[in-house]
mmCIF file of C-alpha atoms in Angstrom:
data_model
loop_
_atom_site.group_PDB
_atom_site.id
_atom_site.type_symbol
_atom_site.label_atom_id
_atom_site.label_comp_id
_atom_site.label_asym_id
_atom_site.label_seq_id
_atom_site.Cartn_x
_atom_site.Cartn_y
_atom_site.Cartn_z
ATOM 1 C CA UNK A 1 110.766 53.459 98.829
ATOM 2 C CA UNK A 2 109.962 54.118 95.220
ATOM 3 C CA UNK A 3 107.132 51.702 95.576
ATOM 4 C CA UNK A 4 105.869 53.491 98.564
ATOM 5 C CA UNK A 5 106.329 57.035 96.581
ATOM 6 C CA UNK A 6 104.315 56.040 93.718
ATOM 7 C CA UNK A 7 101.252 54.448 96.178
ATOM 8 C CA UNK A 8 101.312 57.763 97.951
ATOM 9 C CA UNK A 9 101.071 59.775 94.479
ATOM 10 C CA UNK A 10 98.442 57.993 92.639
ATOM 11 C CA UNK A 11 96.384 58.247 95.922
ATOM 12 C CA UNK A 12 96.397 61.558 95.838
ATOM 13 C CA UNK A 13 94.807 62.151 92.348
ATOM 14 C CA UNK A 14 91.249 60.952 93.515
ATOM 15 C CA UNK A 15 91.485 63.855 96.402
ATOM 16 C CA UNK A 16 92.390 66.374 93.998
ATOM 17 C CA UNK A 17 89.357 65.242 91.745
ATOM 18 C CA UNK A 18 86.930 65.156 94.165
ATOM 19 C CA UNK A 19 88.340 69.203 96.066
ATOM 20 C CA UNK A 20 88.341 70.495 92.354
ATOM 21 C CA UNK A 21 84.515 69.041 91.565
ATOM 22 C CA UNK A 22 83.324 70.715 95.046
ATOM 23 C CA UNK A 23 84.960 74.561 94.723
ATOM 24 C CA UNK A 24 84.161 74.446 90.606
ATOM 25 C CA UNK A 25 80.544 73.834 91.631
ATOM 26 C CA UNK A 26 79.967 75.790 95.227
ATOM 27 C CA UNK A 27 81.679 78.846 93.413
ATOM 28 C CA UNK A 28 79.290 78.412 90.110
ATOM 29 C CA UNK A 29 75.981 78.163 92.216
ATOM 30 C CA UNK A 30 76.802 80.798 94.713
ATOM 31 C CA UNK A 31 74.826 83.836 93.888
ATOM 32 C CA UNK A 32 76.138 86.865 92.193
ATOM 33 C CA UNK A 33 78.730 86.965 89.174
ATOM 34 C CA UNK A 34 81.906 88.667 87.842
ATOM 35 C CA UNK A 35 79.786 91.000 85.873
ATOM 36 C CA UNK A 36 77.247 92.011 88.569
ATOM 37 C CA UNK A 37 78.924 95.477 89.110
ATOM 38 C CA UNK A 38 77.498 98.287 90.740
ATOM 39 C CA UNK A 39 76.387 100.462 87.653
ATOM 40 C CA UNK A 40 74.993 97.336 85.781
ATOM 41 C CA UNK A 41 75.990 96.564 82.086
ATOM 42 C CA UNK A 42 74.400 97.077 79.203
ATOM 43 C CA UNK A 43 72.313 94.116 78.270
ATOM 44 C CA UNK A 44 74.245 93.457 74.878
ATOM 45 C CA UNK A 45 77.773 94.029 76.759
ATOM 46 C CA UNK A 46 76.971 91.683 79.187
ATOM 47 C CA UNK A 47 75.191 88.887 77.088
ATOM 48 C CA UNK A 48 78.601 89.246 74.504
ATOM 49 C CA UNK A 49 81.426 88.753 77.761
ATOM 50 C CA UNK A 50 78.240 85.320 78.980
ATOM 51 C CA UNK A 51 78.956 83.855 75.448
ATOM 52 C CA UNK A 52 82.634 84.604 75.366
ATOM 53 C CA UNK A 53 83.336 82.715 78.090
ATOM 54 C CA UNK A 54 80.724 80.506 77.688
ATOM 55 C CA UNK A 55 78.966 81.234 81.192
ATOM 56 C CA UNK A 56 75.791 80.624 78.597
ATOM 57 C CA UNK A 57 76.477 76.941 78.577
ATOM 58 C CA UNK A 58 75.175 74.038 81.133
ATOM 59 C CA UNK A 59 77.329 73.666 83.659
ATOM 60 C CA UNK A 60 78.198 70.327 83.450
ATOM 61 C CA UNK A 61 79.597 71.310 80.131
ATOM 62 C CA UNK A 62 81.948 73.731 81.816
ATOM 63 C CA UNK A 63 83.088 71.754 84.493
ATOM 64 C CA UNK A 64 84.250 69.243 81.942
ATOM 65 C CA UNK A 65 85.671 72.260 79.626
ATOM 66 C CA UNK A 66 87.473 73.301 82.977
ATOM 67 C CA UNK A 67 88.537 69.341 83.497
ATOM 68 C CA UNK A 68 90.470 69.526 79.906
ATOM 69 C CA UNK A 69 92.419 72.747 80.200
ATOM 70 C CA UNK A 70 93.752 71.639 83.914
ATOM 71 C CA UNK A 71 94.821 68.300 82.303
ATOM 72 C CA UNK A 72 96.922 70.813 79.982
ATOM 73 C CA UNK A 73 98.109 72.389 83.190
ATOM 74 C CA UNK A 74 96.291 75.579 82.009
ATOM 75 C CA UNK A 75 94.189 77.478 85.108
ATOM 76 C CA UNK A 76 91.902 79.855 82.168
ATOM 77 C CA UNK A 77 91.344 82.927 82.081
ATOM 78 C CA UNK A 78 90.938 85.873 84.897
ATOM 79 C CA UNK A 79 87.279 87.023 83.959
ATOM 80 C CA UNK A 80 87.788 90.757 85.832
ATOM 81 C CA UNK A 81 91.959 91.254 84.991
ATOM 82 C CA UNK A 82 92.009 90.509 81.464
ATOM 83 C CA UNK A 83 95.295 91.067 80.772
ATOM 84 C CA UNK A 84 96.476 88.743 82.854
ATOM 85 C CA UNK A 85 95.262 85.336 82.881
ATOM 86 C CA UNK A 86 94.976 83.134 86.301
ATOM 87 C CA UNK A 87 98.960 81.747 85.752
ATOM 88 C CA UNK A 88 100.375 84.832 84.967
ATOM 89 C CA UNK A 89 98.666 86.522 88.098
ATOM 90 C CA UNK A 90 100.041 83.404 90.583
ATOM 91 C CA UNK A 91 103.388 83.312 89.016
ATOM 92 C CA UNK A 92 103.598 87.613 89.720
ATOM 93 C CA UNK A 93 102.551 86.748 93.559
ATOM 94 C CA UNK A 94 104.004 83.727 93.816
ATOM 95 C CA UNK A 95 107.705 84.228 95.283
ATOM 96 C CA UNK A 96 106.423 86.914 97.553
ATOM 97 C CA UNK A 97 104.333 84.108 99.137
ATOM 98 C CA UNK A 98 107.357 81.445 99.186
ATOM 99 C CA UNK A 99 109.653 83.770 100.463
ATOM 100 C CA UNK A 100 106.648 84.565 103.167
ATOM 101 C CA UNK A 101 105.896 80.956 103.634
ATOM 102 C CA UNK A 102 108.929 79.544 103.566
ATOM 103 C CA UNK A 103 110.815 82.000 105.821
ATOM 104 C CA UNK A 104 107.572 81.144 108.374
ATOM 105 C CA UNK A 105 108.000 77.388 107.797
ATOM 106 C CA UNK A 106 111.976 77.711 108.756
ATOM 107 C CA UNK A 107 111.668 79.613 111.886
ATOM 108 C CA UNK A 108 108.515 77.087 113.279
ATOM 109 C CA UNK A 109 110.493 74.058 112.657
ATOM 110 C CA UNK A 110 113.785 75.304 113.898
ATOM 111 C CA UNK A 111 111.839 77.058 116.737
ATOM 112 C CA UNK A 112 109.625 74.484 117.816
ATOM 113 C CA UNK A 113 112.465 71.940 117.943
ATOM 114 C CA UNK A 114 115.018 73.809 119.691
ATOM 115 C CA UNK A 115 111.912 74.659 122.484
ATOM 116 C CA UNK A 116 110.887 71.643 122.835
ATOM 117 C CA UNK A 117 114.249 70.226 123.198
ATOM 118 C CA UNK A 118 114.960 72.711 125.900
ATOM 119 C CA UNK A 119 111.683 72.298 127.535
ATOM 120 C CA UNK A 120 112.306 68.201 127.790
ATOM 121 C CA UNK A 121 116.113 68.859 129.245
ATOM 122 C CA UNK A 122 114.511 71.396 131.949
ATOM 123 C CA UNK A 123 111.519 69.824 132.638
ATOM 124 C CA UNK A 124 109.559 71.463 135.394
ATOM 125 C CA UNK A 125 111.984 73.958 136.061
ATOM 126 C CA UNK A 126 112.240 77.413 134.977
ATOM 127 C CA UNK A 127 113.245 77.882 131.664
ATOM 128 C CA UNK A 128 110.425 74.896 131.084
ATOM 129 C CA UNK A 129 107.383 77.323 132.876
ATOM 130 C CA UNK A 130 108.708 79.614 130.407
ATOM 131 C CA UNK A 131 108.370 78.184 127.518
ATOM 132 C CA UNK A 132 105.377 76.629 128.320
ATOM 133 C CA UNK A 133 103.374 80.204 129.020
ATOM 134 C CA UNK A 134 105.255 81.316 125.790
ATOM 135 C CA UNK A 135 103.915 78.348 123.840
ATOM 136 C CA UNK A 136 100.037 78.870 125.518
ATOM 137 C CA UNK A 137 100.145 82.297 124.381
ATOM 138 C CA UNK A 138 101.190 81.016 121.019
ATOM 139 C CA UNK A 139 98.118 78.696 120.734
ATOM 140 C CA UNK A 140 95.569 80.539 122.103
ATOM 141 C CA UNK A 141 95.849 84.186 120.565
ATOM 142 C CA UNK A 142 94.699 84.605 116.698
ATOM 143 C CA UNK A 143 97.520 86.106 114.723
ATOM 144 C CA UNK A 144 94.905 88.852 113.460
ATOM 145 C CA UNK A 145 95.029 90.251 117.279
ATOM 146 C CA UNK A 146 99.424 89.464 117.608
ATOM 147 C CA UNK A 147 99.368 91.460 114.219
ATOM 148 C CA UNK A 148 98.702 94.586 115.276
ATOM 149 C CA UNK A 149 100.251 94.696 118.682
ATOM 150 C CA UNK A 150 103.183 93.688 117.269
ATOM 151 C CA UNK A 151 102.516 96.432 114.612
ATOM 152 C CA UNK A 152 102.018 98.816 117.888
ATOM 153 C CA UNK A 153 104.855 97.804 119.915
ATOM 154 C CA UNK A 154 107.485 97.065 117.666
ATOM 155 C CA UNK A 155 106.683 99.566 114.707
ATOM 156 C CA UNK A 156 105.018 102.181 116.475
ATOM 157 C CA UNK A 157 106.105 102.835 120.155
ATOM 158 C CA UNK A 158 109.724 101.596 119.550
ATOM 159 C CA UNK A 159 110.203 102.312 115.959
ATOM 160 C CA UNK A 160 112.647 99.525 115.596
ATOM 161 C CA UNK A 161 110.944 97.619 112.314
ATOM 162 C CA UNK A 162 108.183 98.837 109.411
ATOM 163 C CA UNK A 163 104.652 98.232 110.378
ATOM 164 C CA UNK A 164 104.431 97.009 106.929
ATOM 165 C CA UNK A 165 104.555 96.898 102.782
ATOM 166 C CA UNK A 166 107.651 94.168 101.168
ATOM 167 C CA UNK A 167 110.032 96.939 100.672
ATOM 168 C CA UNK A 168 113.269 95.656 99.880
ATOM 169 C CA UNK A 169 112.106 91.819 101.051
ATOM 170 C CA UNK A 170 114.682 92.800 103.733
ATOM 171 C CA UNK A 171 114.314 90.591 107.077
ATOM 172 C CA UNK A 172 113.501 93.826 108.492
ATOM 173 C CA UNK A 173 110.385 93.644 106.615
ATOM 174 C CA UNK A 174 109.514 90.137 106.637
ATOM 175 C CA UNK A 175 110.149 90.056 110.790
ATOM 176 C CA UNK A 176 107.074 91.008 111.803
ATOM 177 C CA UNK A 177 104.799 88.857 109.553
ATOM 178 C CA UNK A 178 106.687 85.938 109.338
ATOM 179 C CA UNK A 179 106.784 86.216 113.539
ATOM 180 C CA UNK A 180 102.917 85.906 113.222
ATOM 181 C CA UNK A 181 102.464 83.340 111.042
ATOM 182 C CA UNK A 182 105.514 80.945 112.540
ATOM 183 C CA UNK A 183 103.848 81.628 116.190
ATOM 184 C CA UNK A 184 101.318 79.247 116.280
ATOM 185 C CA UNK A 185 103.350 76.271 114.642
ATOM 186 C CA UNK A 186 106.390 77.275 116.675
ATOM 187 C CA UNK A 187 104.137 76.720 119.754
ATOM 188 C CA UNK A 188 102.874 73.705 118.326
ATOM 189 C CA UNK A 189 106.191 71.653 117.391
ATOM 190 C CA UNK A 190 107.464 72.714 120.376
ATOM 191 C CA UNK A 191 104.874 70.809 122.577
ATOM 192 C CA UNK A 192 104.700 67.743 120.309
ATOM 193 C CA UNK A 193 108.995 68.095 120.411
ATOM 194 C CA UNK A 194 108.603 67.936 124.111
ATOM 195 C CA UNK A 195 106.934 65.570 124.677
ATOM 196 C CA UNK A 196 108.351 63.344 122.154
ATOM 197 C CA UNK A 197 111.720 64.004 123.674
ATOM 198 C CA UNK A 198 111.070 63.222 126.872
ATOM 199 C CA UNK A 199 109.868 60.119 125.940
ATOM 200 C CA UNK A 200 112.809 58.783 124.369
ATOM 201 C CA UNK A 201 115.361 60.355 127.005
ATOM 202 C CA UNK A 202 113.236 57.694 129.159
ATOM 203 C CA UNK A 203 113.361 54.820 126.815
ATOM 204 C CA UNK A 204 115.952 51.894 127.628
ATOM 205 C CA UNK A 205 118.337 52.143 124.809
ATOM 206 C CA UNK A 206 118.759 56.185 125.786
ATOM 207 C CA UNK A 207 119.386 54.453 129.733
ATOM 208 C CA UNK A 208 121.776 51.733 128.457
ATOM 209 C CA UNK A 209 124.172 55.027 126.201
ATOM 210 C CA UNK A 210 124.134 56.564 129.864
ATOM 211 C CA UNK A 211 125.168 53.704 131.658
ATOM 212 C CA UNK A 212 127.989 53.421 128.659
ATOM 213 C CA UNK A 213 129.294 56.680 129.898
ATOM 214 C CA UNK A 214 128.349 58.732 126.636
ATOM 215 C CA UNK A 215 128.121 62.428 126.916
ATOM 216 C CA UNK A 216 124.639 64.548 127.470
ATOM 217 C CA UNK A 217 125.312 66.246 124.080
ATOM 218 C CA UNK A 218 125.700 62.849 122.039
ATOM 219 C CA UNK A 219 123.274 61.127 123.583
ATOM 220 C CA UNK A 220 120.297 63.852 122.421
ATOM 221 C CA UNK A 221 122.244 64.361 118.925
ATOM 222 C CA UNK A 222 123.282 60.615 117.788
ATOM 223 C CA UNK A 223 120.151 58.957 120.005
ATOM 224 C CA UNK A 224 117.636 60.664 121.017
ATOM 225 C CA UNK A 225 116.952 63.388 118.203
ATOM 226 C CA UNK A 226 116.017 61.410 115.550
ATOM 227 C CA UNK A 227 113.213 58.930 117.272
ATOM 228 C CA UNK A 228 112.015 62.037 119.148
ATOM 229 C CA UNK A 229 111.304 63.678 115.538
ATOM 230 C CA UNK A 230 109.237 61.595 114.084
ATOM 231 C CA UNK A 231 105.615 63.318 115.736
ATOM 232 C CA UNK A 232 106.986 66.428 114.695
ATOM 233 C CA UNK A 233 107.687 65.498 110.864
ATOM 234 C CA UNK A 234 104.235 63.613 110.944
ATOM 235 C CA UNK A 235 103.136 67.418 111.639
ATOM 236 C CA UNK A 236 105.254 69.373 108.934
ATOM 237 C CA UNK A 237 102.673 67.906 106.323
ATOM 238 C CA UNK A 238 100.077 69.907 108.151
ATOM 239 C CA UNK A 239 101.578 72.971 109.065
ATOM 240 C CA UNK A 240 102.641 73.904 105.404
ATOM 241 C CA UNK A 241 99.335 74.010 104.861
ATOM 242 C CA UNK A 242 98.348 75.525 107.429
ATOM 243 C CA UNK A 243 101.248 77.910 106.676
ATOM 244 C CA UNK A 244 100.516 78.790 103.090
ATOM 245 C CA UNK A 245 96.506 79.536 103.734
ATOM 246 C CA UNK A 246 97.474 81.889 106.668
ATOM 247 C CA UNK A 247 99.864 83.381 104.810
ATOM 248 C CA UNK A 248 96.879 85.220 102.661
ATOM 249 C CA UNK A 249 95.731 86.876 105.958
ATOM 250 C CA UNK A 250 99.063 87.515 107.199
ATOM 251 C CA UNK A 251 99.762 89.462 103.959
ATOM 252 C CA UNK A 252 96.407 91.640 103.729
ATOM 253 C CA UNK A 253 97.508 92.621 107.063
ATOM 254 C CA UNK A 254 100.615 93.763 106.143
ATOM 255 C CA UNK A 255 100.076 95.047 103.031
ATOM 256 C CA UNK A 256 102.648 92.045 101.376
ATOM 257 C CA UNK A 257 102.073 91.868 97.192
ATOM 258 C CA UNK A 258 101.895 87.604 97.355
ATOM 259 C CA UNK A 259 99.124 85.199 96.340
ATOM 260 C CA UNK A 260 96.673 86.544 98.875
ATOM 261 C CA UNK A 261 95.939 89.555 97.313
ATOM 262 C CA UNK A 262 94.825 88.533 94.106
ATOM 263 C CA UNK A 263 92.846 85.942 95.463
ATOM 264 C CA UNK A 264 91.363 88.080 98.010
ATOM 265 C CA UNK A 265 90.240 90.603 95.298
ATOM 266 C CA UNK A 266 89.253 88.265 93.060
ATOM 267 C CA UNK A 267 87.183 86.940 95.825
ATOM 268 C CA UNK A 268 85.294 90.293 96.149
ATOM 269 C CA UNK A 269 84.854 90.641 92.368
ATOM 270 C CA UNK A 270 83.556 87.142 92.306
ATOM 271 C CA UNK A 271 86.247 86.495 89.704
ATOM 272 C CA UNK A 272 85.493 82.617 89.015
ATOM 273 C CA UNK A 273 88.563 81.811 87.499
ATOM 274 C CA UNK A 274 90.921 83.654 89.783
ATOM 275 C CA UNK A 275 89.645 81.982 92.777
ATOM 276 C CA UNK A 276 89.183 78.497 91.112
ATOM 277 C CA UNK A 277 92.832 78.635 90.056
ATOM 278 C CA UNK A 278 93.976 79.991 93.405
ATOM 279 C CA UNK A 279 92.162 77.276 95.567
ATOM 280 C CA UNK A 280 93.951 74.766 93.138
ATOM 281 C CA UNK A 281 96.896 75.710 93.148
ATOM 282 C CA UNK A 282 97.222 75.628 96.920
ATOM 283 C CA UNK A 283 95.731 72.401 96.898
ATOM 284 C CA UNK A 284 98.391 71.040 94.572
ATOM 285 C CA UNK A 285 101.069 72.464 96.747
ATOM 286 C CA UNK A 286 99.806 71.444 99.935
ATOM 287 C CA UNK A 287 99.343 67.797 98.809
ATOM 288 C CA UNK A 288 103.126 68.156 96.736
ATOM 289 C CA UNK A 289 104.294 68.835 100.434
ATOM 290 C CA UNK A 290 102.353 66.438 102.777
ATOM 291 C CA UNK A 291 104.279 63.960 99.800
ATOM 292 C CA UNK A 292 107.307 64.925 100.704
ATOM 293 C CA UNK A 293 106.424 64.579 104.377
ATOM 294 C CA UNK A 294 105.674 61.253 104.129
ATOM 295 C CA UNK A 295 108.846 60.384 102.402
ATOM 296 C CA UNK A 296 110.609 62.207 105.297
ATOM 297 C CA UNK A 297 108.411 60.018 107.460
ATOM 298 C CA UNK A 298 108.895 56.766 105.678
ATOM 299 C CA UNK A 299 112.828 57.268 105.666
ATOM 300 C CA UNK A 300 112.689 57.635 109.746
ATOM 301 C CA UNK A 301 110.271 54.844 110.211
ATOM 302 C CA UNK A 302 110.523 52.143 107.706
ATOM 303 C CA UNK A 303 107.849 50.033 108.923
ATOM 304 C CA UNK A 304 105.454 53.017 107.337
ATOM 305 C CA UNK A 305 106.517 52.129 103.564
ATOM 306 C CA UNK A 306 104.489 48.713 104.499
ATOM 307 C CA UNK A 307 101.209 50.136 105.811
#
């Protein structure tokens, strides 16, 4: 397993390489700067903050000045906040996004699995049609359009939870978002759960537990469960990441103080170092978690360590 951990881990390192290269060079040649401002900048001013952080210089030369303060786990400076450098700015939004992200994450997995479970058990019966519309509606509608009618229905006409802002981090607060992000993952596990489970329920060892007399209840939670997951953990990999970029929509929407914002100003300042930093550091925590997905994988299937 250790083996298997450290094959998985130095093959991520060329990805990582290769996604940093691409967004340090797209972002450098894409027109416009962080000091193109509305009421330009004296010429001196603005030739004084080029040299100081030496936007003066080839570019090759930056990229690999950019190469050796990442390999001292240092993301520069912000060039529009600059207080604040591009660490101190993530670490300030940071546990608003986890607690976002992570909240989200919990209520897809338990979600999807418990729908999916339910939706094998009562296949093509009720409660099945059910879930299945709920799970359509799930895939098929863009969380920018559930956002607001949630916004309408729940915070407006029936006044039962804030339209938005953090607040106290209360779950009244994080309902509604964390409902819009989780929707389309809770839809999706729920399918691949499904399916999954109904599979097994119809394999032969499943048959031969039956036939042994064991009870409904042990039979999905000491047989069944544990094949039947292993589509859905392949897809936990995934749907962090899916989780944590949606989250930075999910929280301009709502007005949440995570990751998003910064990046999404820094984004309209053209703030190289802010969004540089921010695409990294997603990157790095998407890959940390499709890692720890394919543990989870490897542990349920064993023939995967030898792939």
């Amino acid at each position: 397993m250790l083996a298997f951990a450290l094959r998985r881990l130095a093959s991520t390192i060329p990805v990582l390489l290769i996604a940093v290269t691409a967004c340090f060079f797209i972002l450098r040649l894409a027109p416009g700067g962080p000091f193109d401002q509305e009421r330009a900048l004296p010429p001196e001013v603005m030739a004084n903050l080029r040299a100081y952080y030496h936007l003066d210089d080839p570019l090759i030369l930056q990229y690999l000045r950019y190469l050796g303060r990442l390999a001292q786990f240092d993301l520069g400076p912000s060039f529009v906040t600059k207080d604040f450098t591009v660490a101190r700015q993530l670490a300030i939004g940071l546990p608003y996004t986890l607690i976002l992200g992570g909240t989200a994450f919990l209520v897809a997995v338990l979600g999807g699995i418990a729908a999916g479970i339910c939706g094998a058990l009562y296949q093509n019966r009720a409660a099945d049609y059910v879930i299945a519309a709920v799970v359509m509606a799930g895939l098929v509608v863009p969380n920018f359009l559930v956002a607001p009618i949630l916004q309408l229905v729940f915070g407006i006409k029936l006044d039962w939870l804030p339209v938005g802002g953090w607040g106290d981090g209360s779950l009244r607060f994080l309902a509604l978002p964390v409902i819009v992000l989780a929707l389309p993952h809770v839809a999706r596990i729920s399918r691949l759960m499904r399916g999954s489970m109904i599979e097994t329920l119809n394999a032969n060892f499943v048959k031969t537990a039956r036939a042994k007399g064991i009870g409904r209840r042990r039979i999905i939670l000491r047989h069944a469960l544990r094949p039947a997951l292993t589509p859905v953990v392949s897809y936990l990999g995934p749907a962090a990441g899916y989780l944590l970029t949606g989250s930075i929509v999910v929280e301009q929407i709502f007005g949440l103080p995570g990751i998003g914002r910064y990046f999404i100003g820094a984004a309209l300042n053209r703030d190289y170092g802010m969004v540089l930093g921010t695409v990294i550091f997603y990157m790095v925590l998407i890959v940390v978690l499709n890692l720890l997905v394919d543990l989870a994988y490897a542990w349920l299937d064993p023939k995967v360590r030898t792939r």
